[in-house]
Short mmCIF file of N, CA and C in Angstrom, two decimals:
data_model
loop_
_atom_site.label_atom_id
_atom_site.label_comp_id
_atom_site.label_asym_id
_atom_site.label_seq_id
_atom_site.Cartn_x
_atom_site.Cartn_y
_atom_site.Cartn_z
N UNK F 564 -27.95 40.05 20.76
CA UNK F 564 -26.37 40.24 21.10
C UNK F 564 -27.16 41.76 21.85
N UNK F 565 -25.98 42.00 23.09
CA UNK F 565 -26.01 42.84 23.94
C UNK F 565 -25.94 44.39 23.45
N UNK F 566 -26.56 45.39 23.57
CA UNK F 566 -25.86 46.52 22.82
C UNK F 566 -24.58 47.11 22.97
N UNK F 567 -24.30 47.13 24.40
CA UNK F 567 -23.34 47.68 25.06
C UNK F 567 -22.02 46.74 24.31
N UNK F 568 -22.30 45.57 23.60
CA UNK F 568 -21.49 44.70 23.31
C UNK F 568 -21.07 45.01 21.79
N UNK F 569 -22.46 45.17 21.17
CA UNK F 569 -22.16 45.75 19.69
C UNK F 569 -21.85 47.41 19.69
N UNK F 570 -21.75 47.61 20.68
CA UNK F 570 -21.34 49.64 20.48
C UNK F 570 -19.72 48.88 20.64
N UNK F 571 -19.58 48.23 21.87
CA UNK F 571 -17.89 47.96 22.05
C UNK F 571 -17.18 47.77 20.27
N UNK F 572 -18.14 46.60 19.68
CA UNK F 572 -17.57 45.89 18.65
C UNK F 572 -17.26 46.99 17.49
N UNK F 573 -18.69 47.96 17.30
CA UNK F 573 -18.75 49.05 16.36
C UNK F 573 -17.35 49.96 16.33
N UNK F 574 -17.40 50.35 17.85
CA UNK F 574 -16.38 51.45 18.40
C UNK F 574 -14.86 50.89 17.89
N UNK F 575 -14.62 49.55 18.31
CA UNK F 575 -13.50 48.61 17.78
C UNK F 575 -13.09 49.12 16.05
N UNK F 576 -14.26 48.82 15.75
CA UNK F 576 -14.20 48.52 13.99
C UNK F 576 -13.93 49.89 13.27
N UNK F 577 -14.34 50.96 14.25
CA UNK F 577 -14.16 52.59 14.09
C UNK F 577 -13.08 53.00 14.05
N UNK F 578 -12.51 52.67 15.03
CA UNK F 578 -10.92 53.00 15.83
C UNK F 578 -9.62 52.37 15.31
N UNK F 579 -10.15 50.87 14.37
CA UNK F 579 -9.58 50.10 14.44
C UNK F 579 -8.43 50.36 13.25
N UNK F 580 -9.13 51.09 12.33
CA UNK F 580 -7.86 51.79 11.34
C UNK F 580 -6.81 52.40 11.68
N UNK F 581 -7.65 53.32 12.79
CA UNK F 581 -6.37 54.79 13.27
C UNK F 581 -5.61 53.97 14.03
N UNK F 582 -5.92 52.81 15.21
CA UNK F 582 -5.31 52.19 15.93
C UNK F 582 -3.60 51.15 15.63
N UNK F 583 -2.61 51.18 15.79
CA UNK F 583 -1.63 50.97 15.15
C UNK F 583 -1.75 49.35 16.23
N UNK F 584 -1.71 48.43 15.61
CA UNK F 584 -1.91 47.01 15.61
C UNK F 584 -0.81 46.48 16.68
N UNK F 585 -0.80 45.49 17.58
CA UNK F 585 0.81 45.40 18.02
C UNK F 585 1.70 44.48 17.22
N UNK F 586 0.75 43.57 16.01
CA UNK F 586 1.09 43.23 14.76
C UNK F 586 2.11 43.76 13.84
N UNK F 587 1.77 45.08 13.84
CA UNK F 587 2.06 46.06 12.82
C UNK F 587 3.92 46.42 13.10
N UNK F 588 4.05 46.48 14.66
CA UNK F 588 5.30 46.65 14.99
C UNK F 588 6.17 45.70 14.93
N UNK F 589 5.31 43.92 14.70
CA UNK F 589 6.24 43.01 14.58
C UNK F 589 6.21 43.06 13.24
N UNK F 590 5.15 43.25 12.37
CA UNK F 590 5.43 43.53 10.86
C UNK F 590 5.82 44.84 9.88
N UNK F 591 6.84 45.96 10.34
CA UNK F 591 7.01 47.11 10.83
C UNK F 591 7.08 47.00 8.97
N UNK F 592 7.25 46.16 7.79
CA UNK F 592 6.86 46.75 6.63
C UNK F 592 5.74 46.13 5.79
N UNK F 593 4.61 45.44 6.65
CA UNK F 593 3.36 45.22 6.11
C UNK F 593 3.80 44.51 4.90
N UNK F 594 3.80 43.23 5.00
CA UNK F 594 4.11 42.31 3.74
C UNK F 594 5.11 42.55 3.16
N UNK F 595 6.22 42.80 3.71
CA UNK F 595 7.22 43.02 2.87
C UNK F 595 8.51 42.47 3.96
N UNK F 596 9.65 42.23 3.28
CA UNK F 596 11.23 41.50 3.74
C UNK F 596 11.13 42.08 4.81
N UNK F 597 11.72 41.20 5.69
CA UNK F 597 11.78 41.96 7.08
C UNK F 597 13.29 41.30 7.37
N UNK F 598 14.28 42.71 7.97
CA UNK F 598 15.12 42.68 8.46
C UNK F 598 15.50 41.80 9.75
N UNK F 599 16.73 41.55 9.69
CA UNK F 599 17.41 40.77 10.88
C UNK F 599 16.76 41.50 12.32
N UNK F 600 16.87 42.66 12.26
CA UNK F 600 16.66 43.84 13.46
C UNK F 600 15.15 43.69 13.49
N UNK F 601 14.31 43.34 12.22
CA UNK F 601 12.88 43.23 12.66
C UNK F 601 12.52 42.11 13.66
N UNK F 602 13.25 40.76 13.70
CA UNK F 602 13.18 39.95 14.28
C UNK F 602 14.36 39.57 15.19
N UNK F 603 14.64 40.43 15.58
CA UNK F 603 15.54 40.42 16.89
C UNK F 603 15.22 40.33 18.32
N UNK F 604 15.71 39.99 19.14
CA UNK F 604 15.09 39.39 20.65
C UNK F 604 14.39 40.08 20.89
N UNK F 605 15.40 41.35 21.18
CA UNK F 605 14.41 42.62 21.87
C UNK F 605 13.01 43.12 21.54
N UNK F 606 13.29 43.03 20.06
CA UNK F 606 11.97 43.25 19.28
C UNK F 606 10.94 42.11 19.59
N UNK F 607 11.53 41.11 19.40
CA UNK F 607 10.42 39.92 19.53
C UNK F 607 10.04 39.82 21.03
N UNK F 608 10.49 40.41 22.31
CA UNK F 608 10.25 40.43 23.80
C UNK F 608 9.31 41.57 23.35
N UNK F 609 9.75 42.81 23.28
CA UNK F 609 8.69 43.81 23.15
C UNK F 609 7.09 43.64 22.47
N UNK F 610 7.19 43.00 21.42
CA UNK F 610 6.18 42.57 20.69
C UNK F 610 5.36 41.93 21.42
N UNK F 611 5.48 40.66 22.03
CA UNK F 611 5.18 39.50 22.77
C UNK F 611 4.86 40.35 23.99
N UNK F 612 5.39 41.01 24.59
CA UNK F 612 4.83 42.08 25.98
C UNK F 612 3.55 42.97 25.35
N UNK F 613 3.73 43.54 24.39
CA UNK F 613 2.71 44.21 23.96
C UNK F 613 1.29 43.36 23.72
N UNK F 614 1.66 42.02 23.08
CA UNK F 614 0.29 41.31 22.66
C UNK F 614 -0.20 40.81 24.09
N UNK F 615 0.86 40.46 24.94
CA UNK F 615 0.47 40.18 26.20
C UNK F 615 -0.42 41.32 27.02
N UNK F 616 0.11 42.29 26.83
CA UNK F 616 -0.96 43.70 27.53
C UNK F 616 -2.18 43.70 26.68
N UNK F 617 -2.02 43.43 25.24
CA UNK F 617 -3.46 43.82 24.95
C UNK F 617 -4.47 42.63 25.00
N UNK F 618 -4.16 41.57 24.84
CA UNK F 618 -4.77 40.44 25.37
C UNK F 618 -5.47 40.25 26.93
N UNK F 619 -4.50 40.70 27.43
CA UNK F 619 -5.20 40.84 28.77
C UNK F 619 -6.12 42.09 28.92
N UNK F 620 -5.53 43.37 28.10
CA UNK F 620 -7.35 44.07 28.31
C UNK F 620 -8.10 43.90 27.53
N UNK F 621 -8.18 43.26 26.66
CA UNK F 621 -9.36 42.67 25.68
C UNK F 621 -10.05 41.86 26.56
N UNK F 622 -9.31 40.96 27.74
CA UNK F 622 -9.81 40.08 28.36
C UNK F 622 -10.63 40.79 29.42
N UNK F 623 -9.91 41.58 29.91
CA UNK F 623 -10.61 42.81 30.91
C UNK F 623 -11.92 43.49 30.06
N UNK F 624 -12.08 43.68 29.24
CA UNK F 624 -12.90 44.61 28.50
C UNK F 624 -14.15 43.23 28.40
N UNK F 625 -13.80 42.15 28.02
CA UNK F 625 -14.90 40.79 27.82
C UNK F 625 -15.46 40.71 29.35
N UNK F 626 -14.27 40.54 30.06
CA UNK F 626 -15.02 40.29 31.38
C UNK F 626 -16.08 41.24 31.51
N UNK F 627 -15.59 42.53 31.83
CA UNK F 627 -16.68 43.70 31.95
C UNK F 627 -17.71 43.66 31.32
N UNK F 628 -17.64 43.24 29.85
CA UNK F 628 -18.92 42.96 29.14
C UNK F 628 -19.69 42.01 29.75
N UNK F 629 -19.16 40.81 30.19
CA UNK F 629 -20.10 39.64 30.74
C UNK F 629 -20.81 40.11 31.87
N UNK F 630 -20.19 40.50 32.61
CA UNK F 630 -20.63 40.99 34.49
C UNK F 630 -21.87 41.80 33.74
N UNK F 631 -21.57 42.85 32.87
CA UNK F 631 -22.75 43.64 32.72
C UNK F 631 -23.80 42.83 32.30
N UNK F 632 -23.75 42.34 30.98
CA UNK F 632 -24.53 41.33 30.47
C UNK F 632 -25.31 40.36 31.65
N UNK F 633 -24.50 39.83 32.67
CA UNK F 633 -25.29 39.02 33.55
C UNK F 633 -26.02 40.08 34.66
N UNK F 634 -25.57 41.09 35.15
CA UNK F 634 -26.19 42.28 35.54
C UNK F 634 -27.78 42.70 34.98
N UNK F 635 -27.43 42.71 33.44
CA UNK F 635 -28.42 43.05 32.99
C UNK F 635 -29.72 41.94 32.85
N UNK F 636 -29.20 40.67 32.76
CA UNK F 636 -30.05 39.74 32.92
C UNK F 636 -30.88 39.60 34.14
N UNK F 637 -30.11 39.88 35.44
CA UNK F 637 -30.56 39.88 36.57
C UNK F 637 -31.64 40.38 36.60
N UNK F 638 -31.40 41.88 36.07
CA UNK F 638 -32.27 43.24 36.61
C UNK F 638 -33.61 42.69 35.77
N UNK F 639 -33.50 42.37 34.68
CA UNK F 639 -34.62 41.73 33.65
C UNK F 639 -35.18 40.44 34.16
N UNK F 640 -34.57 39.67 34.46
CA UNK F 640 -35.26 38.46 35.50
C UNK F 640 -36.11 39.25 36.77
N UNK F 641 -35.71 39.71 37.47
CA UNK F 641 -36.00 40.52 38.55
C UNK F 641 -37.54 41.45 38.06
N UNK F 642 -37.50 42.21 37.24
CA UNK F 642 -38.09 42.90 36.32
C UNK F 642 -39.54 42.60 35.85
N UNK F 643 -39.35 40.93 35.20
CA UNK F 643 -40.27 40.33 35.03
C UNK F 643 -41.07 39.70 35.71
N UNK F 644 -40.34 39.14 36.77
CA UNK F 644 -41.10 38.55 37.98
C UNK F 644 -41.91 39.51 38.81
N UNK F 645 -41.66 40.93 38.84
CA UNK F 645 -42.20 42.20 39.08
C UNK F 645 -43.19 42.00 38.72
N UNK F 646 -43.35 42.30 36.79
CA UNK F 646 -44.26 42.39 36.34
C UNK F 646 -45.61 40.85 36.51
N UNK F 647 -45.03 40.25 36.41
CA UNK F 647 -45.81 38.40 36.40
C UNK F 647 -46.34 38.82 37.86
N UNK F 648 -46.25 39.11 38.91
CA UNK F 648 -46.89 39.40 40.28
C UNK F 648 -47.65 40.54 40.03
N UNK F 649 -47.75 41.89 39.23
CA UNK F 649 -48.82 42.17 39.00
C UNK F 649 -49.93 42.27 38.19
N UNK F 650 -49.30 40.92 37.05
CA UNK F 650 -50.41 40.98 36.27
C UNK F 650 -51.02 39.81 36.96
N UNK F 651 -50.36 38.89 37.62
CA UNK F 651 -51.51 38.18 38.76
C UNK F 651 -52.12 38.63 39.48
N UNK F 652 -51.81 39.91 40.30
CA UNK F 652 -52.63 40.65 40.97
C UNK F 652 -53.67 41.45 40.32
N UNK F 653 -53.73 41.74 39.25
CA UNK F 653 -54.67 42.38 38.44
C UNK F 653 -55.65 41.14 37.86
N UNK F 654 -55.16 40.06 37.79
CA UNK F 654 -56.04 39.01 37.53
C UNK F 654 -56.77 38.54 38.26
N UNK F 655 -56.51 38.45 39.63
CA UNK F 655 -57.47 37.78 40.59
C UNK F 655 -58.22 39.12 40.95
N UNK F 656 -57.89 40.56 40.99
CA UNK F 656 -58.64 41.42 41.11
C UNK F 656 -59.94 41.38 40.02
N UNK F 657 -59.39 41.15 38.92
CA UNK F 657 -60.76 41.15 37.65
C UNK F 657 -61.34 39.69 37.79
N UNK F 658 -60.63 38.70 38.14
CA UNK F 658 -62.08 37.82 38.45
C UNK F 658 -62.81 38.10 39.82
N UNK F 659 -62.24 38.60 41.01
CA UNK F 659 -63.22 38.88 41.70
C UNK F 659 -64.25 39.47 41.30
N UNK F 660 -64.09 40.68 40.62
CA UNK F 660 -64.82 42.01 40.15
C UNK F 660 -65.95 41.31 39.27
N UNK F 661 -64.95 39.87 38.46
CA UNK F 661 -66.19 39.37 37.45
C UNK F 661 -67.30 38.65 38.35
N UNK F 662 -66.81 37.93 39.29
CA UNK F 662 -67.52 37.06 39.98
C UNK F 662 -68.86 38.15 41.02
N UNK F 663 -68.41 39.08 41.11
CA UNK F 663 -69.31 39.52 42.28
C UNK F 663 -70.63 40.15 40.92
N UNK F 664 -69.89 41.06 40.01
CA UNK F 664 -70.76 41.04 38.89
C UNK F 664 -71.79 40.15 38.41
N UNK F 665 -71.39 38.85 38.48
CA UNK F 665 -72.06 37.50 37.82
C UNK F 665 -72.96 37.66 39.01
N UNK F 666 -72.53 37.52 40.44
CA UNK F 666 -73.53 37.37 41.30
C UNK F 666 -75.05 38.35 41.38
N UNK F 667 -74.20 39.68 41.22
CA UNK F 667 -75.55 40.79 41.35
C UNK F 667 -76.51 40.70 39.97
N UNK F 668 -75.80 40.04 38.77
CA UNK F 668 -76.82 39.88 38.05
C UNK F 668 -77.48 38.66 37.94
N UNK F 669 -77.40 37.44 38.51
CA UNK F 669 -77.84 36.24 39.14
C UNK F 669 -78.95 36.53 40.00
N UNK F 670 -78.69 37.83 40.92
CA UNK F 670 -80.00 38.34 42.04
C UNK F 670 -80.79 38.76 40.89
N UNK F 671 -80.03 39.92 40.36
CA UNK F 671 -81.51 40.53 39.54
C UNK F 671 -82.56 39.44 38.55
N UNK F 672 -81.79 38.94 37.76
CA UNK F 672 -82.64 37.78 36.86
C UNK F 672 -83.30 36.83 37.68
N UNK F 673 -82.96 36.42 39.10
CA UNK F 673 -83.99 35.79 40.11
C UNK F 673 -84.95 36.58 40.58
N UNK F 674 -84.94 38.11 41.05
CA UNK F 674 -85.98 39.22 41.49
C UNK F 674 -86.93 39.17 40.14
N UNK F 675 -86.26 39.27 39.19
CA UNK F 675 -87.27 39.60 37.91
C UNK F 675 -87.88 38.32 37.28
N UNK F 676 -87.17 37.14 37.58
CA UNK F 676 -87.76 35.76 37.10
C UNK F 676 -89.07 35.93 37.84
N UNK F 677 -88.92 36.29 39.34
CA UNK F 677 -89.88 36.02 40.37
C UNK F 677 -91.42 36.81 40.23
N UNK F 678 -90.72 38.33 39.76
CA UNK F 678 -91.90 39.32 39.44
C UNK F 678 -92.36 38.48 38.26
N UNK F 679 -91.96 38.09 36.86
CA UNK F 679 -92.57 37.65 36.02
C UNK F 679 -93.57 36.41 36.58
N UNK F 680 -93.00 35.67 37.20
CA UNK F 680 -93.70 34.59 37.46
C UNK F 680 -95.39 35.00 38.74
N UNK F 681 -94.64 35.59 39.33
CA UNK F 681 -96.03 36.06 40.01
C UNK F 681 -97.22 37.23 39.02
N UNK F 682 -96.68 37.77 38.39
CA UNK F 682 -97.45 38.68 37.17
C UNK F 682 -98.22 37.74 36.23
N UNK F 683 -97.67 36.58 36.01
CA UNK F 683 -98.10 35.09 34.93
C UNK F 683 -98.95 34.31 36.07
N UNK F 684 -99.02 34.25 37.18
CA UNK F 684 -100.03 33.72 38.36
C UNK F 684 -101.19 34.67 38.42
N UNK F 685 -100.81 36.10 39.00
CA UNK F 685 -101.91 37.18 38.91
C UNK F 685 -102.88 36.73 37.72
N UNK F 686 -102.27 37.03 36.32
CA UNK F 686 -102.63 36.88 35.00
C UNK F 686 -103.53 35.62 34.90
N UNK F 687 -103.22 34.44 35.20
CA UNK F 687 -103.80 33.22 34.93
C UNK F 687 -105.30 33.47 36.04
N UNK F 688 -104.96 33.33 36.92
CA UNK F 688 -105.75 33.80 37.61
C UNK F 688 -107.00 34.99 37.60
N UNK F 689 -106.97 35.80 36.92
CA UNK F 689 -107.32 36.54 36.44
C UNK F 689 -108.57 35.94 35.15
N UNK F 690 -107.77 35.40 34.49
CA UNK F 690 -108.38 34.98 33.27
C UNK F 690 -109.17 33.66 34.12
N UNK F 691 -109.21 32.84 34.64
CA UNK F 691 -110.20 31.89 35.32
C UNK F 691 -111.04 32.49 36.01
N UNK F 692 -111.43 33.84 36.57
CA UNK F 692 -112.40 33.99 36.88
C UNK F 692 -113.07 35.32 36.39
N UNK F 693 -114.37 35.06 36.01
CA UNK F 693 -115.09 35.60 35.27
C UNK F 693 -115.71 36.71 35.53
#
Protein backbone atom coordinates (compact mmCIF):
# COMPACT_ATOMS: atom_id res chain seq x y z
CA UNK A 1 0.00 0.00 0.00
CA UNK A 2 1.21 3.50 -0.77
CA UNK A 3 2.75 5.39 2.16
CA UNK A 4 0.67 8.50 1.46
CA UNK A 5 -2.46 6.34 1.52
CA UNK A 6 -1.43 4.77 4.83
CA UNK A 7 -0.70 8.24 6.24
CA UNK A 8 -4.11 9.48 5.08
CA UNK A 9 -5.91 6.51 6.65
CA UNK A 10 -4.04 6.92 9.95
CA UNK A 11 -4.80 10.64 9.93
CA UNK A 12 -8.47 9.92 9.35
CA UNK A 13 -8.47 7.29 12.10
CA UNK A 14 -6.77 9.69 14.52
CA UNK A 15 -9.06 12.59 13.75
CA UNK A 16 -12.10 10.39 13.33
CA UNK A 17 -12.96 10.49 17.01
CA UNK A 18 -12.68 14.29 17.06
CA UNK A 19 -14.68 14.94 13.90
CA UNK A 20 -18.41 15.04 13.84
CA UNK A 21 -19.72 12.55 11.38
CA UNK A 22 -22.46 13.64 8.99
CA UNK A 23 -24.45 10.73 10.42
CA UNK A 24 -24.17 12.11 13.94
CA UNK A 25 -26.34 15.03 12.90
CA UNK A 26 -28.85 12.61 11.45
CA UNK A 27 -28.71 10.55 14.64
CA UNK A 28 -28.40 13.26 17.27
CA UNK A 29 -29.31 11.04 20.17
CA UNK A 30 -26.87 8.26 19.26
CA UNK A 31 -28.95 5.12 19.36
CA UNK A 32 -31.77 6.82 21.21
CA UNK A 33 -35.29 7.55 19.98
CA UNK A 34 -35.77 10.16 17.30
CA UNK A 35 -38.14 13.01 17.54
CA UNK A 36 -40.15 14.06 14.51
CA UNK A 37 -37.94 17.18 14.41
CA UNK A 38 -34.85 14.96 13.85
CA UNK A 39 -36.48 13.39 10.79
CA UNK A 40 -38.01 16.53 9.35
CA UNK A 41 -37.54 17.33 5.67
CA UNK A 42 -35.17 20.31 6.24
CA UNK A 43 -32.98 18.20 8.55
CA UNK A 44 -32.95 15.36 6.03
CA UNK A 45 -32.08 17.77 3.20
CA UNK A 46 -29.21 19.27 5.25
CA UNK A 47 -28.01 15.77 6.08
CA UNK A 48 -28.14 14.72 2.43
CA UNK A 49 -26.21 17.85 1.43
CA UNK A 50 -23.59 17.22 4.11
CA UNK A 51 -23.27 13.59 3.06
CA UNK A 52 -23.01 14.57 -0.60
CA UNK A 53 -20.35 17.14 0.25
CA UNK A 54 -18.44 14.58 2.35
CA UNK A 55 -18.75 12.03 -0.46
CA UNK A 56 -17.38 14.53 -3.00
CA UNK A 57 -14.53 15.46 -0.66
CA UNK A 58 -13.61 11.80 -0.13
CA UNK A 59 -13.83 11.15 -3.88
CA UNK A 60 -11.54 14.11 -4.49
CA UNK A 61 -9.06 12.83 -1.89
CA UNK A 62 -9.13 9.31 -3.35
CA UNK A 63 -8.69 10.70 -6.86
CA UNK A 64 -5.75 12.79 -5.69
CA UNK A 65 -4.16 9.78 -4.00
CA UNK A 66 -4.65 7.67 -7.12
CA UNK A 67 -3.05 10.37 -9.28
CA UNK A 68 -0.13 10.48 -6.85
CA UNK A 69 0.22 6.69 -6.99
CA UNK A 70 0.19 6.74 -10.79
CA UNK A 71 2.84 9.48 -10.79
CA UNK A 72 4.96 7.55 -8.26
CA UNK A 73 4.69 4.36 -10.32
CA UNK A 74 5.66 6.22 -13.49
CA UNK A 75 8.61 7.74 -11.67
CA UNK A 76 9.65 4.36 -10.29
CA UNK A 77 9.32 2.82 -13.76
CA UNK A 78 11.50 5.56 -15.24
CA UNK A 79 14.07 5.12 -12.47
CA UNK A 80 14.07 1.36 -13.07
CA UNK A 81 14.65 1.96 -16.76
CA UNK A 82 17.58 4.29 -16.01
CA UNK A 83 19.09 1.82 -13.54
CA UNK A 84 18.69 -1.04 -16.05
CA UNK A 85 20.48 1.03 -18.70
CA UNK A 86 23.31 1.73 -16.24
CA UNK A 87 23.52 -1.95 -15.35
CA UNK A 88 23.62 -2.93 -19.03
CA UNK A 89 26.36 -0.37 -19.66
CA UNK A 90 28.45 -1.64 -16.74
CA UNK A 91 27.91 -5.23 -17.87
CA UNK A 92 29.15 -4.39 -21.38
CA UNK A 93 32.15 -2.51 -19.95
CA UNK A 94 33.06 -5.44 -17.69
CA UNK A 95 32.62 -7.91 -20.55
CA UNK A 96 34.96 -5.82 -22.73
CA UNK A 97 37.49 -5.57 -19.90
CA UNK A 98 37.30 -9.32 -19.31
CA UNK A 99 37.86 -10.04 -23.00
CA UNK A 100 40.85 -7.68 -23.12
CA UNK A 101 42.41 -9.30 -20.05
CA UNK A 102 41.79 -12.75 -21.44
CA UNK A 103 43.48 -11.77 -24.69
CA UNK A 104 46.51 -10.36 -22.83
CA UNK A 105 46.77 -13.52 -20.71
CA UNK A 106 46.50 -15.77 -23.76
CA UNK A 107 49.29 -13.81 -25.48
CA UNK A 108 51.43 -14.06 -22.37
CA UNK A 109 50.76 -17.79 -22.19
CA UNK A 110 51.74 -18.18 -25.86
CA UNK A 111 54.99 -16.27 -25.27
CA UNK A 112 55.89 -18.33 -22.22
CA UNK A 113 54.95 -21.55 -23.97
CA UNK A 114 57.20 -20.62 -26.90
CA UNK A 115 60.02 -19.75 -24.48
CA UNK A 116 59.69 -23.10 -22.75
CA UNK A 117 59.50 -24.92 -26.07
CA UNK A 118 62.72 -23.23 -27.17
CA UNK A 119 64.40 -24.04 -23.87
CA UNK A 120 63.27 -27.66 -24.11
CA UNK A 121 64.52 -27.91 -27.67
CA UNK A 122 67.84 -26.37 -26.68
CA UNK A 123 68.13 -28.74 -23.73
CA UNK A 124 67.38 -31.76 -25.93
CA UNK A 125 70.04 -30.65 -28.44
CA UNK A 126 72.55 -30.24 -25.64
CA UNK A 127 71.73 -33.71 -24.37
CA UNK A 128 72.29 -35.26 -27.79
CA UNK A 129 75.70 -33.73 -28.34
CA UNK A 130 78.37 -35.07 -26.06
